[in-house]
CSV table of N, CA and C and ligand atoms in Angstrom, one decimal:
chain,number,residue,atom,x,y,z
Y,2,MET,N,51.3,3.2,129.8
Y,2,MET,CA,51.9,2.4,130.9
Y,2,MET,C,51.7,3.2,132.2
Y,3,ASP,N,51.6,2.4,133.3
Y,3,ASP,CA,51.5,3.0,134.6
Y,3,ASP,C,52.7,3.8,134.9
Y,4,VAL,N,52.6,4.9,135.6
Y,4,VAL,CA,53.7,5.8,135.9
Y,4,VAL,C,54.8,5.1,136.7
Y,5,VAL,N,54.4,4.4,137.8
Y,5,VAL,CA,55.4,3.7,138.6
Y,5,VAL,C,56.1,2.7,137.8
Y,6,GLU,N,55.4,2.0,136.9
Y,6,GLU,CA,56.0,1.0,136.1
Y,6,GLU,C,57.1,1.7,135.2
Y,7,THR,N,56.7,2.8,134.6
Y,7,THR,CA,57.6,3.6,133.7
Y,7,THR,C,58.9,4.0,134.5
Y,8,LEU,N,58.6,4.5,135.7
Y,8,LEU,CA,59.8,5.0,136.5
Y,8,LEU,C,60.6,3.8,136.9
Y,9,SER,N,60.0,2.7,137.3
Y,9,SER,CA,60.8,1.5,137.6
Y,9,SER,C,61.7,1.0,136.5
Y,10,GLY,N,61.1,1.1,135.3
Y,10,GLY,CA,61.9,0.7,134.1
Y,10,GLY,C,63.1,1.6,133.9
Y,11,ARG,N,62.8,2.9,134.1
Y,11,ARG,CA,63.9,3.9,133.9
Y,11,ARG,C,65.0,3.7,135.0
Y,12,ASN,N,64.5,3.3,136.2
Y,12,ASN,CA,65.5,3.1,137.3
Y,12,ASN,C,66.4,1.9,137.0
Y,13,ALA,N,65.7,0.8,136.4
Y,13,ALA,CA,66.5,-0.4,136.1
Y,13,ALA,C,67.6,0.0,135.1
Y,14,ASP,N,67.3,0.9,134.2
Y,14,ASP,CA,68.3,1.3,133.2
Y,14,ASP,C,69.4,2.1,133.9
Y,15,PHE,N,69.0,3.0,134.9
Y,15,PHE,CA,69.9,3.8,135.6
Y,15,PHE,C,70.9,2.9,136.4
Y,16,ALA,N,70.3,2.0,137.1
Y,16,ALA,CA,71.1,1.1,138.0
Y,16,ALA,C,72.1,0.3,137.1
Y,17,LYS,N,71.7,0.0,135.9
Y,17,LYS,CA,72.6,-0.7,135.0
Y,17,LYS,C,73.6,0.1,134.4
Y,18,ASN,N,73.2,1.3,133.9
Y,18,ASN,CA,74.1,2.1,133.1
Y,18,ASN,C,74.6,3.5,133.7
Y,19,GLY,N,73.9,4.1,134.6
Y,19,GLY,CA,74.3,5.4,135.0
Y,19,GLY,C,74.7,5.5,136.5
Y,20,PHE,N,74.8,4.4,137.1
Y,20,PHE,CA,75.0,4.4,138.6
Y,20,PHE,C,76.5,4.3,138.9
Y,21,ALA,N,77.0,5.1,139.8
Y,21,ALA,CA,78.4,5.0,140.3
Y,21,ALA,C,78.4,4.7,141.8
Y,22,THR,N,79.2,3.8,142.2
Y,22,THR,CA,79.3,3.4,143.6
Y,22,THR,C,80.2,4.2,144.4
Y,23,ASP,N,81.0,5.1,143.8
Y,23,ASP,CA,82.0,5.8,144.5
Y,23,ASP,C,81.6,7.2,144.8
Y,24,LEU,N,80.3,7.6,144.7
Y,24,LEU,CA,79.9,8.9,145.0
Y,24,LEU,C,80.0,9.2,146.5
Y,25,LYS,N,80.3,10.5,146.8
Y,25,LYS,CA,80.4,10.9,148.3
Y,25,LYS,C,79.1,11.6,148.7
Y,26,MET,N,78.9,11.6,150.0
Y,26,MET,CA,77.7,12.2,150.5
Y,26,MET,C,77.8,13.8,150.3
Y,27,LEU,N,79.0,14.3,150.4
Y,27,LEU,CA,79.1,15.8,150.2
Y,27,LEU,C,79.4,16.0,148.7
Y,28,PRO,N,78.8,17.1,148.2
Y,28,PRO,CA,78.9,17.3,146.7
Y,28,PRO,C,80.3,17.6,146.2
Y,29,SER,N,80.6,16.9,145.0
Y,29,SER,CA,81.9,17.1,144.5
Y,29,SER,C,82.2,18.5,144.0
Y,30,MET,N,81.2,19.3,143.6
Y,30,MET,CA,81.4,20.7,143.2
Y,30,MET,C,81.3,21.6,144.4
Y,31,ARG,N,81.2,21.0,145.6
Y,31,ARG,CA,81.0,21.9,146.8
Y,31,ARG,C,80.0,23.0,146.5
Y,32,THR,N,78.9,22.6,146.1
Y,32,THR,CA,77.9,23.6,145.7
Y,32,THR,C,76.5,23.2,146.2
Y,33,VAL,N,75.8,24.2,146.8
Y,33,VAL,CA,74.4,24.1,147.2
Y,33,VAL,C,73.6,25.0,146.4
Y,34,ILE,N,72.6,24.4,145.7
Y,34,ILE,CA,71.7,25.2,144.9
Y,34,ILE,C,70.3,25.2,145.6
Y,35,VAL,N,69.7,26.4,145.7
Y,35,VAL,CA,68.4,26.6,146.3
Y,35,VAL,C,67.5,27.0,145.1
Y,36,GLY,N,66.5,26.1,144.8
Y,36,GLY,CA,65.6,26.4,143.7
Y,36,GLY,C,64.1,26.1,144.0
Y,37,CYS,N,63.3,26.2,143.0
Y,37,CYS,CA,61.9,26.0,143.1
Y,37,CYS,C,61.5,24.5,142.8
Y,38,VAL,N,60.4,24.1,143.3
Y,38,VAL,CA,59.9,22.7,143.1
Y,38,VAL,C,59.4,22.5,141.7
Y,39,ASP,N,59.1,23.5,141.0
Y,39,ASP,CA,58.5,23.4,139.6
Y,39,ASP,C,59.3,22.4,138.8
Y,40,GLY,N,58.6,21.4,138.2
Y,40,GLY,CA,59.2,20.3,137.4
Y,40,GLY,C,60.0,20.8,136.2
Y,41,ARG,N,59.8,22.0,135.8
Y,41,ARG,CA,60.5,22.5,134.6
Y,41,ARG,C,61.9,23.1,134.9
Y,42,VAL,N,62.1,23.3,136.2
Y,42,VAL,CA,63.3,24.1,136.6
Y,42,VAL,C,64.3,23.3,137.5
Y,43,ASP,N,64.3,22.0,137.3
Y,43,ASP,CA,65.2,21.2,138.1
Y,43,ASP,C,66.6,21.5,137.8
Y,44,PRO,N,67.4,22.0,138.8
Y,44,PRO,CA,68.8,22.4,138.6
Y,44,PRO,C,69.6,21.2,137.9
Y,45,ALA,N,69.2,20.0,138.3
Y,45,ALA,CA,69.9,18.8,137.7
Y,45,ALA,C,69.8,18.8,136.2
Y,46,ASP,N,68.6,19.3,135.7
Y,46,ASP,CA,68.4,19.3,134.2
Y,46,ASP,C,69.1,20.6,133.6
Y,47,ILE,N,68.8,21.7,134.2
Y,47,ILE,CA,69.2,23.0,133.5
Y,47,ILE,C,70.7,23.3,133.6
Y,48,PHE,N,71.4,22.7,134.6
Y,48,PHE,CA,72.8,22.8,134.7
Y,48,PHE,C,73.5,21.5,134.3
Y,49,GLU,N,72.7,20.5,133.8
Y,49,GLU,CA,73.3,19.2,133.4
Y,49,GLU,C,74.2,18.7,134.5
Y,50,LEU,N,73.7,18.6,135.7
Y,50,LEU,CA,74.5,18.1,136.8
Y,50,LEU,C,74.6,16.6,136.7
Y,51,MET,N,75.8,16.1,137.1
Y,51,MET,CA,76.0,14.7,137.2
Y,51,MET,C,75.7,14.3,138.7
Y,52,PRO,N,75.4,13.0,138.9
Y,52,PRO,CA,75.1,12.6,140.3
Y,52,PRO,C,76.2,12.9,141.2
Y,53,GLY,N,75.8,13.4,142.4
Y,53,GLY,CA,76.8,13.7,143.4
Y,53,GLY,C,77.5,15.1,143.3
Y,54,GLU,N,77.2,15.8,142.2
Y,54,GLU,CA,77.9,17.1,142.0
Y,54,GLU,C,77.5,18.2,142.9
Y,55,ALA,N,76.2,18.3,143.2
Y,55,ALA,CA,75.6,19.4,144.0
Y,55,ALA,C,74.5,19.0,144.9
Y,56,VAL,N,74.4,19.7,146.0
Y,56,VAL,CA,73.2,19.6,146.8
Y,56,VAL,C,72.1,20.5,146.3
Y,57,VAL,N,70.9,20.0,146.1
Y,57,VAL,CA,69.8,20.9,145.6
Y,57,VAL,C,68.7,20.9,146.6
Y,58,ILE,N,68.3,22.1,147.1
Y,58,ILE,CA,67.3,22.2,148.0
Y,58,ILE,C,66.1,23.0,147.3
Y,59,ARG,N,65.0,22.4,147.3
Y,59,ARG,CA,63.9,23.0,146.5
Y,59,ARG,C,62.7,23.2,147.4
Y,60,ASN,N,62.1,24.4,147.2
Y,60,ASN,CA,60.8,24.7,147.9
Y,60,ASN,C,60.0,25.6,146.9
Y,61,VAL,N,58.9,26.1,147.4
Y,61,VAL,CA,58.1,27.0,146.5
Y,61,VAL,C,58.8,28.3,146.2
Y,62,GLY,N,59.2,28.4,145.0
Y,62,GLY,CA,59.9,29.7,144.6
Y,62,GLY,C,61.4,29.7,144.8
Y,63,GLY,N,61.9,28.8,145.6
Y,63,GLY,CA,63.4,28.8,145.9
Y,63,GLY,C,63.6,30.0,146.9
Y,64,ARG,N,62.6,30.3,147.7
Y,64,ARG,CA,62.7,31.4,148.6
Y,64,ARG,C,63.3,31.0,150.0
Y,65,ILE,N,63.7,32.0,150.8
Y,65,ILE,CA,64.2,31.7,152.1
Y,65,ILE,C,63.0,31.4,153.1
Y,66,ASN,N,63.1,30.3,153.8
Y,66,ASN,CA,62.1,30.1,154.9
Y,66,ASN,C,62.9,29.3,156.0
Y,67,THR,N,62.2,29.1,157.1
Y,67,THR,CA,62.8,28.5,158.2
Y,67,THR,C,63.3,27.1,157.8
Y,68,ALA,N,62.5,26.4,157.1
Y,68,ALA,CA,62.8,25.0,156.7
Y,68,ALA,C,64.1,25.0,155.8
Y,69,LEU,N,64.3,26.0,154.9
Y,69,LEU,CA,65.5,26.1,154.1
Y,69,LEU,C,66.7,26.3,155.0
Y,70,LEU,N,66.6,27.2,155.9
Y,70,LEU,CA,67.7,27.6,156.8
Y,70,LEU,C,68.1,26.4,157.7
Y,71,GLU,N,67.0,25.6,158.1
Y,71,GLU,CA,67.3,24.4,159.0
Y,71,GLU,C,68.0,23.4,158.1
Y,72,THR,N,67.6,23.2,156.9
Y,72,THR,CA,68.2,22.2,156.0
Y,72,THR,C,69.7,22.6,155.8
Y,73,VAL,N,70.0,23.8,155.6
Y,73,VAL,CA,71.4,24.2,155.4
Y,73,VAL,C,72.2,24.0,156.7
Y,74,GLU,N,71.5,24.3,157.8
Y,74,GLU,CA,72.2,24.1,159.1
Y,74,GLU,C,72.6,22.6,159.3
Y,75,ILE,N,71.6,21.7,159.0
Y,75,ILE,CA,71.9,20.3,159.1
Y,75,ILE,C,73.0,19.9,158.1
Y,76,LEU,N,73.0,20.4,156.9
Y,76,LEU,CA,74.0,20.1,156.0
Y,76,LEU,C,75.4,20.5,156.5
Y,77,GLN,N,75.4,21.7,157.2
Y,77,GLN,CA,76.7,22.2,157.8
Y,77,GLN,C,77.1,21.2,158.9
Y,78,ALA,N,76.2,20.7,159.7
Y,78,ALA,CA,76.5,19.8,160.7
Y,78,ALA,C,77.1,18.5,160.2
Y,79,VAL,N,76.5,18.0,159.1
Y,79,VAL,CA,76.9,16.8,158.5
Y,79,VAL,C,78.3,17.0,157.9
Y,80,SER,N,78.5,18.1,157.3
Y,80,SER,CA,79.8,18.5,156.7
Y,80,SER,C,80.9,18.6,157.7
Y,81,ASN,N,80.5,19.3,158.8
Y,81,ASN,CA,81.5,19.4,159.9
Y,81,ASN,C,81.9,18.1,160.5
Y,82,ALA,N,80.9,17.2,160.6
Y,82,ALA,CA,81.1,15.8,161.2
Y,82,ALA,C,82.1,15.1,160.2
Y,83,ALA,N,82.1,15.4,159.0
Y,83,ALA,CA,82.9,14.7,158.0
Y,83,ALA,C,84.3,15.4,157.9
Y,84,GLY,N,84.4,16.5,158.7
Y,84,GLY,CA,85.7,17.2,158.7
Y,84,GLY,C,85.9,18.1,157.5
Y,85,LYS,N,84.8,18.4,156.8
Y,85,LYS,CA,84.8,19.3,155.7
Y,85,LYS,C,83.8,20.4,155.8
Y,86,ALA,N,84.2,21.4,156.6
Y,86,ALA,CA,83.2,22.5,156.9
Y,86,ALA,C,82.8,23.2,155.6
Y,87,ILE,N,81.6,23.6,155.5
Y,87,ILE,CA,81.1,24.3,154.4
Y,87,ILE,C,81.5,25.8,154.6
Y,88,GLY,N,82.4,26.2,153.7
Y,88,GLY,CA,83.0,27.6,153.8
Y,88,GLY,C,83.7,27.9,152.6
Y,89,GLU,N,85.0,28.3,152.8
Y,89,GLU,CA,85.9,28.6,151.7
Y,89,GLU,C,85.8,27.6,150.5
Y,90,GLY,N,85.6,28.1,149.3
Y,90,GLY,CA,85.6,27.2,148.2
Y,90,GLY,C,84.2,26.6,147.9
Y,91,TRP,N,83.2,26.9,148.7
Y,91,TRP,CA,81.9,26.4,148.5
Y,91,TRP,C,81.0,27.5,147.9
Y,92,ASN,N,80.1,27.0,147.1
Y,92,ASN,CA,79.1,28.0,146.4
Y,92,ASN,C,77.7,27.8,146.9
Y,93,LEU,N,77.0,28.9,147.1
Y,93,LEU,CA,75.6,28.8,147.5
Y,93,LEU,C,74.9,29.6,146.3
Y,94,ILE,N,74.1,28.9,145.6
Y,94,ILE,CA,73.5,29.5,144.4
Y,94,ILE,C,72.0,29.6,144.6
Y,95,VAL,N,71.4,30.8,144.6
Y,95,VAL,CA,69.9,31.0,144.7
Y,95,VAL,C,69.4,31.1,143.3
Y,96,LEU,N,68.5,30.2,142.9
Y,96,LEU,CA,68.0,30.2,141.6
Y,96,LEU,C,66.5,30.4,141.6
Y,97,HIS,N,66.0,31.5,141.1
Y,97,HIS,CA,64.6,31.7,140.9
Y,97,HIS,C,64.2,31.6,139.5
Y,98,HIS,N,62.9,31.7,139.1
Y,98,HIS,CA,62.6,31.5,137.7
Y,98,HIS,C,61.4,32.3,137.3
Y,99,THR,N,61.2,32.5,136.0
Y,99,THR,CA,60.1,33.2,135.5
Y,99,THR,C,58.8,32.3,135.5
Y,100,ASP,N,57.7,32.9,135.5
Y,100,ASP,CA,56.4,32.1,135.4
Y,100,ASP,C,56.3,31.2,136.6
Y,101,CYS,N,56.7,31.6,137.8
Y,101,CYS,CA,56.7,30.7,139.0
Y,101,CYS,C,55.3,30.6,139.6
Y,102,GLY,N,54.9,29.5,140.0
Y,102,GLY,CA,53.6,29.2,140.7
Y,102,GLY,C,53.5,30.0,142.0
Y,103,ILE,N,54.6,30.6,142.5
Y,103,ILE,CA,54.4,31.4,143.7
Y,103,ILE,C,53.6,32.6,143.4
Y,104,ILE,N,53.5,33.1,142.1
Y,104,ILE,CA,52.8,34.3,141.8
Y,104,ILE,C,51.3,34.1,142.0
Y,105,PRO,N,50.7,33.0,141.3
Y,105,PRO,CA,49.2,32.8,141.6
Y,105,PRO,C,49.0,32.4,143.0
Y,106,CYS,N,49.9,31.8,143.7
Y,106,CYS,CA,49.7,31.5,145.1
Y,106,CYS,C,49.6,32.8,145.9
Y,107,TYR,N,50.5,33.7,145.6
Y,107,TYR,CA,50.5,35.0,146.3
Y,107,TYR,C,49.1,35.7,146.0
Y,108,LYS,N,48.6,35.6,144.8
Y,108,LYS,CA,47.3,36.3,144.5
Y,108,LYS,C,46.1,35.6,145.1
Y,109,HIS,N,46.2,34.3,145.2
Y,109,HIS,CA,45.0,33.5,145.6
Y,109,HIS,C,45.0,33.0,147.0
Y,110,ALA,N,46.2,32.8,147.5
Y,110,ALA,CA,46.3,32.2,148.9
Y,110,ALA,C,47.5,32.9,149.6
Y,111,PRO,N,47.4,34.2,149.8
Y,111,PRO,CA,48.5,34.9,150.4
Y,111,PRO,C,48.8,34.5,151.9
Y,112,LYS,N,47.7,34.1,152.6
Y,112,LYS,CA,47.9,33.7,154.0
Y,112,LYS,C,48.8,32.4,154.0
Y,113,LEU,N,48.4,31.5,153.1
Y,113,LEU,CA,49.2,30.2,153.1
Y,113,LEU,C,50.6,30.5,152.7
Y,114,LEU,N,50.9,31.3,151.8
Y,114,LEU,CA,52.2,31.6,151.4
Y,114,LEU,C,53.0,32.3,152.5
Y,115,ALA,N,52.4,33.3,153.1
Y,115,ALA,CA,53.0,34.0,154.2
Y,115,ALA,C,53.4,33.0,155.3
Y,116,LYS,N,52.5,32.1,155.6
Y,116,LYS,CA,52.8,31.0,156.6
Y,116,LYS,C,54.0,30.2,156.2
Y,117,HIS,N,54.1,29.8,154.9
Y,117,HIS,CA,55.1,29.0,154.4
Y,117,HIS,C,56.5,29.7,154.5
Y,118,LEU,N,56.4,31.0,154.2
Y,118,LEU,CA,57.7,31.8,154.2
Y,118,LEU,C,58.0,32.4,155.6
Y,119,ASN,N,57.2,32.0,156.6
Y,119,ASN,CA,57.4,32.5,158.0
Y,119,ASN,C,57.4,34.0,158.1
Y,120,VAL,N,56.5,34.7,157.3
Y,120,VAL,CA,56.4,36.2,157.4
Y,120,VAL,C,55.0,36.5,157.6
Y,121,THR,N,54.7,37.8,157.9
Y,121,THR,CA,53.3,38.3,158.0
Y,121,THR,C,52.9,38.7,156.6
Y,122,GLU,N,51.6,38.9,156.4
Y,122,GLU,CA,51.1,39.2,155.0
Y,122,GLU,C,51.7,40.6,154.6
Y,123,VAL,N,51.9,41.5,155.6
Y,123,VAL,CA,52.5,42.8,155.3
Y,123,VAL,C,53.9,42.6,154.8
Y,124,GLU,N,54.7,41.8,155.5
Y,124,GLU,CA,56.1,41.5,155.1
Y,124,GLU,C,56.1,40.8,153.7
Y,125,LEU,N,55.1,40.0,153.5
Y,125,LEU,CA,55.0,39.2,152.2
Y,125,LEU,C,55.0,40.2,151.0
Y,126,ASP,N,54.2,41.3,151.2
Y,126,ASP,CA,54.1,42.3,150.1
Y,126,ASP,C,55.4,43.0,149.8
Y,127,LYS,N,56.4,42.9,150.7
Y,127,LYS,CA,57.7,43.5,150.4
Y,127,LYS,C,58.7,42.5,149.9
Y,128,MET,N,58.3,41.3,149.5
Y,128,MET,CA,59.2,40.2,149.1
Y,128,MET,C,59.3,40.0,147.6
Y,129,ALA,N,58.8,41.0,146.8
Y,129,ALA,CA,58.9,41.0,145.4
Y,129,ALA,C,58.5,39.6,144.8
Y,130,ILE,N,57.4,39.1,145.3
Y,130,ILE,CA,56.9,37.8,144.9
Y,130,ILE,C,56.7,37.7,143.4
Y,131,THR,N,56.2,38.8,142.8
Y,131,THR,CA,55.9,38.7,141.3
Y,131,THR,C,57.1,39.0,140.4
Y,132,ASP,N,58.2,39.3,141.0
Y,132,ASP,CA,59.4,39.7,140.2
Y,132,ASP,C,60.6,38.8,140.6
Y,133,PRO,N,60.9,37.7,139.9
Y,133,PRO,CA,62.0,36.9,140.3
Y,133,PRO,C,63.3,37.5,140.3
Y,134,TYR,N,63.5,38.6,139.4
Y,134,TYR,CA,64.8,39.2,139.3
Y,134,TYR,C,65.1,40.1,140.6
Y,135,GLU,N,64.0,40.7,141.1
Y,135,GLU,CA,64.2,41.5,142.3
Y,135,GLU,C,64.2,40.5,143.5
Y,136,ALA,N,63.4,39.5,143.4
Y,136,ALA,CA,63.3,38.5,144.6
Y,136,ALA,C,64.6,37.9,144.8
Y,137,VAL,N,65.3,37.6,143.8
Y,137,VAL,CA,66.6,36.9,144.0
Y,137,VAL,C,67.6,37.8,144.6
Y,138,ARG,N,67.5,39.1,144.2
Y,138,ARG,CA,68.4,40.1,144.9
Y,138,ARG,C,68.1,40.2,146.4
Y,139,LEU,N,66.8,40.3,146.7
Y,139,LEU,CA,66.4,40.3,148.1
Y,139,LEU,C,66.9,39.1,148.9
Y,140,ASP,N,66.8,37.9,148.3
Y,140,ASP,CA,67.1,36.7,149.0
Y,140,ASP,C,68.6,36.6,149.2
Y,141,VAL,N,69.4,37.0,148.2
Y,141,VAL,CA,70.8,37.0,148.4
Y,141,VAL,C,71.2,37.9,149.5
Y,142,ALA,N,70.7,39.1,149.5
Y,142,ALA,CA,71.0,40.1,150.5
Y,142,ALA,C,70.6,39.6,151.9
Y,143,ALA,N,69.4,38.9,152.0
Y,143,ALA,CA,69.0,38.4,153.3
Y,143,ALA,C,69.9,37.2,153.7
Y,144,LEU,N,70.3,36.4,152.8
Y,144,LEU,CA,71.2,35.3,153.2
Y,144,LEU,C,72.6,35.8,153.7
Y,145,LYS,N,73.0,36.9,153.1
Y,145,LYS,CA,74.3,37.5,153.5
Y,145,LYS,C,74.3,37.9,155.0
Y,146,SER,N,73.1,38.1,155.6
Y,146,SER,CA,73.0,38.5,157.0
Y,146,SER,C,72.6,37.3,157.9
Y,147,VAL,N,72.6,36.1,157.4
Y,147,VAL,CA,72.3,34.9,158.2
Y,147,VAL,C,73.6,34.5,158.9
Y,148,ALA,N,73.6,34.7,160.3
Y,148,ALA,CA,74.8,34.5,161.1
Y,148,ALA,C,75.3,33.1,161.0
Y,149,GLY,N,74.4,32.1,160.8
Y,149,GLY,CA,74.8,30.7,160.8
Y,149,GLY,C,75.6,30.3,159.6
Y,150,LEU,N,75.6,31.1,158.6
Y,150,LEU,CA,76.3,30.8,157.3
Y,150,LEU,C,77.7,31.3,157.4
Y,151,SER,N,78.7,30.5,156.8
Y,151,SER,CA,80.1,30.9,156.8
Y,151,SER,C,80.3,32.1,155.9
Y,152,SER,N,81.0,33.0,156.4
Y,152,SER,CA,81.3,34.3,155.7
Y,152,SER,C,82.1,33.9,154.4
Y,153,ALA,N,82.8,32.8,154.4
Y,153,ALA,CA,83.7,32.5,153.2
Y,153,ALA,C,83.0,31.8,152.1
Y,154,LEU,N,81.7,31.5,152.2
Y,154,LEU,CA,80.9,31.0,151.1
Y,154,LEU,C,80.9,32.0,150.0
Y,155,THR,N,80.8,31.5,148.8
Y,155,THR,CA,80.6,32.3,147.6
Y,155,THR,C,79.1,32.2,147.3
Y,156,ILE,N,78.4,33.4,147.2
Y,156,ILE,CA,77.0,33.4,147.0
Y,156,ILE,C,76.7,34.0,145.6
Y,157,THR,N,75.7,33.4,144.9
Y,157,THR,CA,75.3,33.9,143.6
Y,157,THR,C,73.8,33.9,143.5
Y,158,GLY,N,73.2,34.9,142.8
Y,158,GLY,CA,71.8,34.9,142.6
Y,158,GLY,C,71.5,34.8,141.1
Y,159,ALA,N,70.6,33.9,140.7
Y,159,ALA,CA,70.3,33.7,139.2
Y,159,ALA,C,68.9,33.5,139.0
Y,160,VAL,N,68.5,33.8,137.7
Y,160,VAL,CA,67.1,33.6,137.3
Y,160,VAL,C,67.1,32.7,136.1
Y,161,TYR,N,66.2,31.7,136.1
Y,161,TYR,CA,66.1,30.8,134.9
Y,161,TYR,C,64.8,31.3,134.2
Y,162,ASP,N,64.9,31.4,132.9
Y,162,ASP,CA,63.8,31.9,132.0
Y,162,ASP,C,63.2,30.6,131.4
Y,163,VAL,N,62.0,30.3,131.8
Y,163,VAL,CA,61.3,29.0,131.3
Y,163,VAL,C,61.0,29.1,129.8
Y,164,ALA,N,61.0,30.4,129.3
Y,164,ALA,CA,60.7,30.5,127.8
Y,164,ALA,C,61.9,30.3,126.9
Y,165,THR,N,63.1,30.4,127.5
Y,165,THR,CA,64.4,30.3,126.7
Y,165,THR,C,65.3,29.1,127.1
Y,166,GLY,N,65.1,28.7,128.4
Y,166,GLY,CA,66.0,27.7,128.9
Y,166,GLY,C,67.3,28.3,129.4
Y,167,LYS,N,67.4,29.6,129.4
Y,167,LYS,CA,68.7,30.2,129.8
Y,167,LYS,C,68.6,30.8,131.2
Y,168,VAL,N,69.8,30.6,131.9
Y,168,VAL,CA,70.0,31.2,133.3
Y,168,VAL,C,70.7,32.5,133.1
Y,169,GLU,N,70.2,33.5,133.8
Y,169,GLU,CA,70.9,34.8,133.8
Y,169,GLU,C,71.4,35.1,135.2
Y,170,ILE,N,72.7,35.4,135.3
Y,170,ILE,CA,73.3,35.7,136.6
Y,170,ILE,C,72.9,37.1,137.0
Y,171,ILE,N,72.1,37.3,138.1
Y,171,ILE,CA,71.6,38.6,138.5
Y,171,ILE,C,72.5,39.2,139.6
Y,172,VAL,N,72.9,38.3,140.5
Y,172,VAL,CA,73.8,38.8,141.6
Y,172,VAL,C,75.1,38.0,141.3
Y,173,PRO,N,76.2,38.6,140.8
Y,173,PRO,CA,77.4,37.9,140.5
Y,173,PRO,C,78.0,37.2,141.7
Y,174,PRO,N,78.8,36.2,141.5
Y,174,PRO,CA,79.4,35.5,142.7
Y,174,PRO,C,80.2,36.5,143.5
Y,175,SER,N,80.0,36.4,144.8
Y,175,SER,CA,80.7,37.2,145.8
Y,175,SER,C,80.8,36.5,147.1
Y,176,ARG,N,81.8,36.9,147.9
Y,176,ARG,CA,81.9,36.3,149.2
Y,176,ARG,C,80.7,36.7,150.0
Y,177,LEU,N,80.2,35.7,150.8
Y,177,LEU,CA,79.0,36.0,151.6
Y,177,LEU,C,79.1,37.3,152.4
Y,178,ARG,N,80.3,37.3,153.2
Y,178,ARG,CA,80.5,38.6,153.9
Y,178,ARG,C,82.0,38.8,153.8
Y,179,ASP,N,82.4,40.1,153.7
Y,179,ASP,CA,83.8,40.5,153.5
Y,179,ASP,C,84.5,40.7,154.8
Y,180,ASN,N,83.8,41.1,155.8
Y,180,ASN,CA,84.5,41.7,157.0
Y,180,ASN,C,84.6,40.7,158.1
Y,181,ALA,N,84.5,39.4,157.9
Y,181,ALA,CA,84.6,38.5,159.0
Y,181,ALA,C,85.7,37.4,158.7
Y,182,ALA,N,86.2,36.9,159.7
Y,182,ALA,CA,87.4,36.0,159.5
Y,182,ALA,C,87.0,34.5,159.2
Y,183,ASP,N,85.8,34.1,159.5
Y,183,ASP,CA,85.5,32.7,159.4
Y,183,ASP,C,85.2,32.3,157.9
H,2,ZN,ZN1,58.5,28.2,140.8
């Protein structure tokens, strides 16, 4: 069967059986998950998310780049407009994974990857591209110093193992920044 036909059939089933009309634009778990585009690692699947529970932002590797930060900024603006600022009680989860396509990209097209991550090729070499466990530590540390993010957010770093289906918490949940009032 044609793919679009298959998807249309599944959607008809969803609209009939899985659809809820009362979902809110802002996530009920007050959670933002940053992950990779890889089809095996969809946070909706591996955390068994229900519709409307979390905001998921995906890019190559689940790494920090300008587009990610702009997306979070827009999310904050939308949230502020709704009178529910993203801060205390919200989670920001950075989820990297094993066997990520970012590794062959780094080896075969480093220029392209550096451009995507808004860094130079020299800086790219310091981003632990081949080690998701170290990379997630680096990205959590980097996000902690992003001035535009609320200090009261809870940030967590995790790695999903595509060989076992298990998520390991690498950077346990902690307040984004301790020493600020917002
Ligand atoms: Zn990946």
